[in-house]
mmCIF file with all atom_site columns, C-alpha atoms in Angstrom:
data_model
loop_
_atom_site.group_PDB
_atom_site.id
_atom_site.type_symbol
_atom_site.label_atom_id
_atom_site.label_alt_id
_atom_site.label_comp_id
_atom_site.label_asym_id
_atom_site.label_entity_id
_atom_site.label_seq_id
_atom_site.pdbx_PDB_ins_code
_atom_site.Cartn_x
_atom_site.Cartn_y
_atom_site.Cartn_z
_atom_site.occupancy
_atom_site.B_iso_or_equiv
_atom_site.pdbx_formal_charge
_atom_site.auth_seq_id
_atom_site.auth_comp_id
_atom_site.auth_asym_id
_atom_site.auth_atom_id
_atom_site.pdbx_PDB_model_num
ATOM 1   C CA . MET A 1 1   ? -5.922  29.244  22.015  1.00 0.00 ? 14  MET A CA 1
ATOM 2   C CA . LYS A 1 2   ? -5.659  28.023  18.501  1.00 0.00 ? 15  LYS A CA 1
ATOM 3   C CA . ARG A 1 3   ? -2.498  29.904  17.610  1.00 0.00 ? 16  ARG A CA 1
ATOM 4   C CA . SER A 1 4   ? -0.787  28.052  20.698  1.00 0.00 ? 17  SER A CA 1
ATOM 5   C CA . ARG A 1 5   ? -2.190  24.888  19.310  1.00 0.00 ? 18  ARG A CA 1
ATOM 6   C CA . GLU A 1 6   ? -0.641  25.736  15.863  1.00 0.00 ? 19  GLU A CA 1
ATOM 7   C CA . GLN A 1 7   ? 2.633   26.977  16.895  1.00 0.00 ? 20  GLN A CA 1
ATOM 8   C CA . ALA A 1 8   ? 3.059   23.764  19.719  1.00 0.00 ? 21  ALA A CA 1
ATOM 9   C CA . ALA A 1 9   ? 2.160   21.701  16.596  1.00 0.00 ? 22  ALA A CA 1
ATOM 10  C CA . SER A 1 10  ? 5.138   23.269  14.551  1.00 0.00 ? 23  SER A CA 1
ATOM 11  C CA . GLU A 1 11  ? 7.737   23.160  16.894  1.00 0.00 ? 24  GLU A CA 1
ATOM 12  C CA . LEU A 1 12  ? 6.905   19.129  17.663  1.00 0.00 ? 25  LEU A CA 1
ATOM 13  C CA . PHE A 1 13  ? 7.192   18.694  14.059  1.00 0.00 ? 26  PHE A CA 1
ATOM 14  C CA . ALA A 1 14  ? 10.269  20.141  13.757  1.00 0.00 ? 27  ALA A CA 1
ATOM 15  C CA . ALA A 1 15  ? 12.047  18.931  17.005  1.00 0.00 ? 28  ALA A CA 1
ATOM 16  C CA . LEU A 1 16  ? 10.663  14.973  15.678  1.00 0.00 ? 29  LEU A CA 1
ATOM 17  C CA . TYR A 1 17  ? 9.952   14.847  11.765  1.00 0.00 ? 30  TYR A CA 1
ATOM 18  C CA . PRO A 1 18  ? 13.188  14.578  10.914  1.00 0.00 ? 31  PRO A CA 1
ATOM 19  C CA . ARG A 1 19  ? 14.016  11.580  13.258  1.00 0.00 ? 32  ARG A CA 1
ATOM 20  C CA . LEU A 1 20  ? 10.625  9.954   12.589  1.00 0.00 ? 33  LEU A CA 1
ATOM 21  C CA . ALA A 1 21  ? 11.575  10.356  8.873   1.00 0.00 ? 34  ALA A CA 1
ATOM 22  C CA . GLY A 1 22  ? 15.007  8.739   9.795   1.00 0.00 ? 35  GLY A CA 1
ATOM 23  C CA . TRP A 1 23  ? 13.721  5.766   11.778  1.00 0.00 ? 36  TRP A CA 1
ATOM 24  C CA . CYS A 1 24  ? 11.482  4.812   9.184   1.00 0.00 ? 37  CYS A CA 1
ATOM 25  C CA . ARG A 1 25  ? 13.800  5.456   6.437   1.00 0.00 ? 38  ARG A CA 1
ATOM 26  C CA . ARG A 1 26  ? 15.501  2.283   8.201   1.00 0.00 ? 39  ARG A CA 1
ATOM 27  C CA . LEU A 1 27  ? 13.042  0.362   8.032   1.00 0.00 ? 40  LEU A CA 1
ATOM 28  C CA . VAL A 1 28  ? 11.210  0.686   4.891   1.00 0.00 ? 41  VAL A CA 1
ATOM 29  C CA . ASP A 1 29  ? 15.082  1.330   2.659   1.00 0.00 ? 42  ASP A CA 1
ATOM 30  C CA . ASP A 1 30  ? 12.943  4.007   0.823   1.00 0.00 ? 43  ASP A CA 1
ATOM 31  C CA . ASP A 1 31  ? 13.414  7.903   1.356   1.00 0.00 ? 44  ASP A CA 1
ATOM 32  C CA . GLU A 1 32  ? 10.037  8.717   -0.127  1.00 0.00 ? 45  GLU A CA 1
ATOM 33  C CA . THR A 1 33  ? 8.180   5.806   1.192   1.00 0.00 ? 46  THR A CA 1
ATOM 34  C CA . ALA A 1 34  ? 9.589   7.089   5.105   1.00 0.00 ? 47  ALA A CA 1
ATOM 35  C CA . HIS A 1 35  ? 8.571   10.666  4.382   1.00 0.00 ? 48  HIS A CA 1
ATOM 36  C CA . GLU A 1 36  ? 4.680   9.705   3.408   1.00 0.00 ? 49  GLU A CA 1
ATOM 37  C CA . ILE A 1 37  ? 4.771   7.331   6.394   1.00 0.00 ? 50  ILE A CA 1
ATOM 38  C CA . ALA A 1 38  ? 6.087   10.183  8.790   1.00 0.00 ? 51  ALA A CA 1
ATOM 39  C CA . SER A 1 39  ? 3.647   13.013  7.567   1.00 0.00 ? 52  SER A CA 1
ATOM 40  C CA . GLU A 1 40  ? 0.998   10.511  7.882   1.00 0.00 ? 53  GLU A CA 1
ATOM 41  C CA . ALA A 1 41  ? 1.807   9.959   11.785  1.00 0.00 ? 54  ALA A CA 1
ATOM 42  C CA . PHE A 1 42  ? 1.648   13.448  12.166  1.00 0.00 ? 55  PHE A CA 1
ATOM 43  C CA . THR A 1 43  ? -1.297  14.536  10.012  1.00 0.00 ? 56  THR A CA 1
ATOM 44  C CA . ARG A 1 44  ? -3.271  11.171  12.423  1.00 0.00 ? 57  ARG A CA 1
ATOM 45  C CA . LEU A 1 45  ? -1.940  13.492  15.199  1.00 0.00 ? 58  LEU A CA 1
ATOM 46  C CA . TRP A 1 46  ? -3.231  16.377  14.397  1.00 0.00 ? 59  TRP A CA 1
ATOM 47  C CA . SER A 1 47  ? -6.377  15.285  13.657  1.00 0.00 ? 60  SER A CA 1
ATOM 48  C CA . ARG A 1 48  ? -6.579  13.703  16.974  1.00 0.00 ? 61  ARG A CA 1
ATOM 49  C CA . TRP A 1 49  ? -4.155  16.680  18.466  1.00 0.00 ? 62  TRP A CA 1
ATOM 50  C CA . THR A 1 50  ? -6.546  17.492  21.580  1.00 0.00 ? 63  THR A CA 1
ATOM 51  C CA . SER A 1 51  ? -6.965  13.894  22.775  1.00 0.00 ? 64  SER A CA 1
ATOM 52  C CA . VAL A 1 52  ? -3.580  12.635  22.655  1.00 0.00 ? 65  VAL A CA 1
ATOM 53  C CA . SER A 1 53  ? -1.216  12.898  25.653  1.00 0.00 ? 66  SER A CA 1
ATOM 54  C CA . GLU A 1 54  ? 1.859   11.891  24.460  1.00 0.00 ? 67  GLU A CA 1
ATOM 55  C CA . PRO A 1 55  ? 2.521   12.997  21.168  1.00 0.00 ? 68  PRO A CA 1
ATOM 56  C CA . ARG A 1 56  ? 5.860   11.083  20.574  1.00 0.00 ? 69  ARG A CA 1
ATOM 57  C CA . GLY A 1 57  ? 4.984   7.830   21.944  1.00 0.00 ? 70  GLY A CA 1
ATOM 58  C CA . PHE A 1 58  ? 1.687   8.213   19.661  1.00 0.00 ? 71  PHE A CA 1
ATOM 59  C CA . LEU A 1 59  ? 4.055   9.146   16.499  1.00 0.00 ? 72  LEU A CA 1
ATOM 60  C CA . TYR A 1 60  ? 6.342   6.051   17.105  1.00 0.00 ? 73  TYR A CA 1
ATOM 61  C CA . VAL A 1 61  ? 3.372   3.871   17.192  1.00 0.00 ? 74  VAL A CA 1
ATOM 62  C CA . THR A 1 62  ? 1.391   4.778   14.675  1.00 0.00 ? 75  THR A CA 1
ATOM 63  C CA . ALA A 1 63  ? 4.468   5.031   12.160  1.00 0.00 ? 76  ALA A CA 1
ATOM 64  C CA . ALA A 1 64  ? 4.866   1.680   13.367  1.00 0.00 ? 77  ALA A CA 1
ATOM 65  C CA . ASN A 1 65  ? 1.660   0.443   12.026  1.00 0.00 ? 78  ASN A CA 1
ATOM 66  C CA . LEU A 1 66  ? 2.338   2.691   9.305   1.00 0.00 ? 79  LEU A CA 1
ATOM 67  C CA . VAL A 1 67  ? 5.488   0.527   8.293   1.00 0.00 ? 80  VAL A CA 1
ATOM 68  C CA . ARG A 1 68  ? 4.198   -2.474  9.073   1.00 0.00 ? 81  ARG A CA 1
ATOM 69  C CA . ASP A 1 69  ? 1.071   -2.012  6.594   1.00 0.00 ? 82  ASP A CA 1
ATOM 70  C CA . HIS A 1 70  ? 4.075   -1.154  4.017   1.00 0.00 ? 83  HIS A CA 1
ATOM 71  C CA . TRP A 1 71  ? 5.733   -4.628  4.551   1.00 0.00 ? 84  TRP A CA 1
ATOM 72  C CA . ARG A 1 72  ? 2.004   -6.057  4.326   1.00 0.00 ? 85  ARG A CA 1
ATOM 73  C CA . ARG A 1 73  ? 1.330   -4.610  0.900   1.00 0.00 ? 86  ARG A CA 1
ATOM 74  C CA . LEU A 1 74  ? 4.937   -5.493  -0.538  1.00 0.00 ? 87  LEU A CA 1
ATOM 75  C CA . ASP A 1 75  ? 4.429   -8.537  0.815   1.00 0.00 ? 88  ASP A CA 1
ATOM 76  C CA . ARG A 1 76  ? 1.299   -9.602  -0.973  1.00 0.00 ? 89  ARG A CA 1
ATOM 77  C CA . GLU A 1 77  ? 2.379   -8.085  -4.288  1.00 0.00 ? 90  GLU A CA 1
ATOM 78  C CA . ARG A 1 78  ? 6.306   -10.837 -4.003  1.00 0.00 ? 91  ARG A CA 1
ATOM 79  C CA . THR A 1 79  ? 2.979   -13.397 -3.339  1.00 0.00 ? 92  THR A CA 1
ATOM 80  C CA . THR A 1 80  ? 0.573   -12.528 -5.867  1.00 0.00 ? 93  THR A CA 1
ATOM 81  C CA . VAL A 1 81  ? 3.985   -11.866 -8.909  1.00 0.00 ? 94  VAL A CA 1
ATOM 82  C CA . ARG A 1 82  ? 4.967   -15.188 -7.263  1.00 0.00 ? 95  ARG A CA 1
ATOM 83  C CA . ARG A 1 83  ? 1.781   -16.363 -7.830  1.00 0.00 ? 96  ARG A CA 1
ATOM 84  C CA . VAL A 1 84  ? 0.745   -15.485 -11.018 1.00 0.00 ? 97  VAL A CA 1
ATOM 85  C CA . GLY A 1 85  ? 3.993   -16.154 -12.256 1.00 0.00 ? 98  GLY A CA 1
ATOM 86  C CA . THR A 1 86  ? 4.162   -19.693 -11.168 1.00 0.00 ? 99  THR A CA 1
ATOM 87  C CA . GLU A 1 87  ? 0.912   -20.312 -12.573 1.00 0.00 ? 100 GLU A CA 1
ATOM 88  C CA . ALA A 1 88  ? 1.738   -18.417 -16.258 1.00 0.00 ? 101 ALA A CA 1
ATOM 89  C CA . ALA A 1 89  ? 5.563   -20.041 -16.629 1.00 0.00 ? 102 ALA A CA 1
ATOM 90  C CA . VAL A 1 90  ? 6.028   -23.129 -18.518 1.00 0.00 ? 103 VAL A CA 1
ATOM 91  C CA . ARG A 1 91  ? 9.582   -22.841 -18.217 1.00 0.00 ? 104 ARG A CA 1
ATOM 92  C CA . PRO A 1 92  ? 12.075  -20.093 -16.480 1.00 0.00 ? 105 PRO A CA 1
ATOM 93  C CA . HIS A 1 93  ? 12.942  -17.029 -18.147 1.00 0.00 ? 106 HIS A CA 1
ATOM 94  C CA . THR A 1 94  ? 16.117  -15.991 -17.682 1.00 0.00 ? 107 THR A CA 1
ATOM 95  C CA . GLU A 1 95  ? 15.702  -11.995 -17.921 1.00 0.00 ? 108 GLU A CA 1
ATOM 96  C CA . PRO A 1 96  ? 14.483  -9.940  -15.172 1.00 0.00 ? 109 PRO A CA 1
ATOM 97  C CA . SER A 1 97  ? 11.727  -7.937  -17.025 1.00 0.00 ? 110 SER A CA 1
ATOM 98  C CA . ASP A 1 98  ? 8.927   -8.893  -15.375 1.00 0.00 ? 111 ASP A CA 1
ATOM 99  C CA . PRO A 1 99  ? 6.664   -5.542  -15.603 1.00 0.00 ? 112 PRO A CA 1
ATOM 100 C CA . SER A 1 100 ? 6.128   -4.490  -11.845 1.00 0.00 ? 113 SER A CA 1
ATOM 101 C CA . LEU A 1 101 ? 2.622   -5.842  -10.720 1.00 0.00 ? 114 LEU A CA 1
ATOM 102 C CA . ARG A 1 102 ? 1.599   -2.433  -9.419  1.00 0.00 ? 115 ARG A CA 1
ATOM 103 C CA . MET A 1 103 ? 2.177   -1.061  -12.665 1.00 0.00 ? 116 MET A CA 1
ATOM 104 C CA . LEU A 1 104 ? -0.076  -4.028  -14.485 1.00 0.00 ? 117 LEU A CA 1
ATOM 105 C CA . VAL A 1 105 ? -3.037  -3.385  -11.771 1.00 0.00 ? 118 VAL A CA 1
ATOM 106 C CA . GLN A 1 106 ? -2.814  0.279   -12.566 1.00 0.00 ? 119 GLN A CA 1
ATOM 107 C CA . ALA A 1 107 ? -3.190  -0.218  -15.909 1.00 0.00 ? 120 ALA A CA 1
ATOM 108 C CA . LEU A 1 108 ? -6.534  -2.008  -15.511 1.00 0.00 ? 121 LEU A CA 1
ATOM 109 C CA . PRO A 1 109 ? -9.899  -0.354  -16.096 1.00 0.00 ? 122 PRO A CA 1
ATOM 110 C CA . GLU A 1 110 ? -10.946 1.511   -13.309 1.00 0.00 ? 123 GLU A CA 1
ATOM 111 C CA . ARG A 1 111 ? -14.185 -1.559  -12.676 1.00 0.00 ? 124 ARG A CA 1
ATOM 112 C CA . LEU A 1 112 ? -11.653 -3.973  -12.312 1.00 0.00 ? 125 LEU A CA 1
ATOM 113 C CA . ARG A 1 113 ? -8.696  -1.663  -10.683 1.00 0.00 ? 126 ARG A CA 1
ATOM 114 C CA . VAL A 1 114 ? -10.673 -0.957  -7.684  1.00 0.00 ? 127 VAL A CA 1
ATOM 115 C CA . PRO A 1 115 ? -12.254 -4.206  -6.265  1.00 0.00 ? 128 PRO A CA 1
ATOM 116 C CA . ILE A 1 116 ? -8.203  -5.809  -6.970  1.00 0.00 ? 129 ILE A CA 1
ATOM 117 C CA . LEU A 1 117 ? -6.992  -2.738  -4.849  1.00 0.00 ? 130 LEU A CA 1
ATOM 118 C CA . LEU A 1 118 ? -9.623  -2.845  -1.947  1.00 0.00 ? 131 LEU A CA 1
ATOM 119 C CA . HIS A 1 119 ? -9.458  -6.507  -1.569  1.00 0.00 ? 132 HIS A CA 1
ATOM 120 C CA . TYR A 1 120 ? -5.607  -7.474  -2.456  1.00 0.00 ? 133 TYR A CA 1
ATOM 121 C CA . TYR A 1 121 ? -4.295  -4.311  -1.125  1.00 0.00 ? 134 TYR A CA 1
ATOM 122 C CA . ALA A 1 122 ? -6.516  -3.091  1.612   1.00 0.00 ? 135 ALA A CA 1
ATOM 123 C CA . ASP A 1 123 ? -7.292  -6.476  2.366   1.00 0.00 ? 136 ASP A CA 1
ATOM 124 C CA . LEU A 1 124 ? -11.277 -5.893  2.389   1.00 0.00 ? 137 LEU A CA 1
ATOM 125 C CA . PRO A 1 125 ? -13.318 -8.780  2.462   1.00 0.00 ? 138 PRO A CA 1
ATOM 126 C CA . VAL A 1 126 ? -15.341 -9.173  -0.798  1.00 0.00 ? 139 VAL A CA 1
ATOM 127 C CA . ARG A 1 127 ? -18.775 -8.073  1.277   1.00 0.00 ? 140 ARG A CA 1
ATOM 128 C CA . GLU A 1 128 ? -17.226 -4.992  2.626   1.00 0.00 ? 141 GLU A CA 1
ATOM 129 C CA . VAL A 1 129 ? -15.351 -4.581  -1.159  1.00 0.00 ? 142 VAL A CA 1
ATOM 130 C CA . SER A 1 130 ? -19.188 -4.803  -2.396  1.00 0.00 ? 143 SER A CA 1
ATOM 131 C CA . ALA A 1 131 ? -20.312 -2.418  0.297   1.00 0.00 ? 144 ALA A CA 1
ATOM 132 C CA . VAL A 1 132 ? -17.833 0.423   -0.335  1.00 0.00 ? 145 VAL A CA 1
ATOM 133 C CA . THR A 1 133 ? -18.687 0.472   -4.391  1.00 0.00 ? 146 THR A CA 1
ATOM 134 C CA . GLY A 1 134 ? -21.961 -0.400  -4.096  1.00 0.00 ? 147 GLY A CA 1
ATOM 135 C CA . ARG A 1 135 ? -21.969 -3.234  -6.490  1.00 0.00 ? 148 ARG A CA 1
ATOM 136 C CA . LYS A 1 136 ? -22.844 -6.986  -5.576  1.00 0.00 ? 149 LYS A CA 1
ATOM 137 C CA . GLU A 1 137 ? -20.489 -9.642  -4.563  1.00 0.00 ? 150 GLU A CA 1
ATOM 138 C CA . GLY A 1 138 ? -21.225 -11.542 -7.466  1.00 0.00 ? 151 GLY A CA 1
ATOM 139 C CA . THR A 1 139 ? -19.801 -8.608  -9.012  1.00 0.00 ? 152 THR A CA 1
ATOM 140 C CA . ILE A 1 140 ? -17.048 -8.184  -7.288  1.00 0.00 ? 153 ILE A CA 1
ATOM 141 C CA . LYS A 1 141 ? -16.145 -11.896 -7.687  1.00 0.00 ? 154 LYS A CA 1
ATOM 142 C CA . ALA A 1 142 ? -16.919 -11.818 -11.236 1.00 0.00 ? 155 ALA A CA 1
ATOM 143 C CA . ASP A 1 143 ? -14.499 -8.695  -11.780 1.00 0.00 ? 156 ASP A CA 1
ATOM 144 C CA . LEU A 1 144 ? -11.963 -9.988  -9.453  1.00 0.00 ? 157 LEU A CA 1
ATOM 145 C CA . HIS A 1 145 ? -11.499 -13.126 -11.144 1.00 0.00 ? 158 HIS A CA 1
ATOM 146 C CA . ALA A 1 146 ? -11.394 -10.798 -14.395 1.00 0.00 ? 159 ALA A CA 1
ATOM 147 C CA . ALA A 1 147 ? -8.829  -8.608  -13.425 1.00 0.00 ? 160 ALA A CA 1
ATOM 148 C CA . ARG A 1 148 ? -6.816  -11.681 -12.331 1.00 0.00 ? 161 ARG A CA 1
ATOM 149 C CA . GLU A 1 149 ? -7.216  -13.234 -15.670 1.00 0.00 ? 162 GLU A CA 1
ATOM 150 C CA . LEU A 1 150 ? -6.139  -10.203 -17.169 1.00 0.00 ? 163 LEU A CA 1
ATOM 151 C CA . LEU A 1 151 ? -3.055  -9.470  -15.347 1.00 0.00 ? 164 LEU A CA 1
ATOM 152 C CA . ARG A 1 152 ? -2.157  -13.564 -15.795 1.00 0.00 ? 165 ARG A CA 1
ATOM 153 C CA . ALA A 1 153 ? -2.849  -12.748 -19.496 1.00 0.00 ? 166 ALA A CA 1
ATOM 154 C CA . HIS A 1 154 ? -0.277  -9.989  -19.628 1.00 0.00 ? 167 HIS A CA 1
ATOM 155 C CA . LEU A 1 155 ? 2.625   -11.506 -17.682 1.00 0.00 ? 168 LEU A CA 1
ATOM 156 C CA . ARG A 1 156 ? 2.307   -14.897 -19.887 1.00 0.00 ? 169 ARG A CA 1
ATOM 157 C CA . ARG A 1 157 ? 2.828   -12.771 -23.203 1.00 0.00 ? 170 ARG A CA 1
ATOM 158 C CA . ASN A 1 158 ? 5.677   -11.116 -21.131 1.00 0.00 ? 171 ASN A CA 1
ATOM 159 C CA . LEU A 1 159 ? 7.315   -14.348 -20.455 1.00 0.00 ? 172 LEU A CA 1
ATOM 160 C CA . ASP A 1 160 ? 6.945   -15.614 -23.957 1.00 0.00 ? 173 ASP A CA 1
ATOM 161 C CA . HIS A 1 161 ? 8.105   -12.388 -25.542 1.00 0.00 ? 174 HIS A CA 1
ATOM 162 C CA . SER A 1 162 ? 11.568  -12.760 -22.981 1.00 0.00 ? 175 SER A CA 1
ATOM 163 C CA . ARG A 1 163 ? 12.356  -16.232 -24.314 1.00 0.00 ? 176 ARG A CA 1
#
């Protein structure tokens, strides 16, 4: 029985993956992200294989939800860059030399990076970030503030150097 389950999953993957990844590609305009989303949809299907009666529909609904999450993350990144950049800018710069917010966040110390990722990228409220990390809410708030200040300072330095 396990053999037939794996064979059925393999056949489904071969039949639907290219089309699903192509559909995701048109939505996110990035090959790598599209393949990640399509793969994640199949992973989620596999974990619920015995309880899903309509695998194709499940895959597309799951992929659509993952695409929506991707769009939300991009929108939050753009909003944060705009907000921090606007607060830091005294006058507009002329060069498109802004560093990627993602790279700046990755460069933060782990103590600050984890709360930023959980709060701003995973949309967890401070209370849940506190529970997940095992740290007090006040500490999480202080870390979020410190991380924002570091990001703001880095963006200011970059703006000053680009003038």
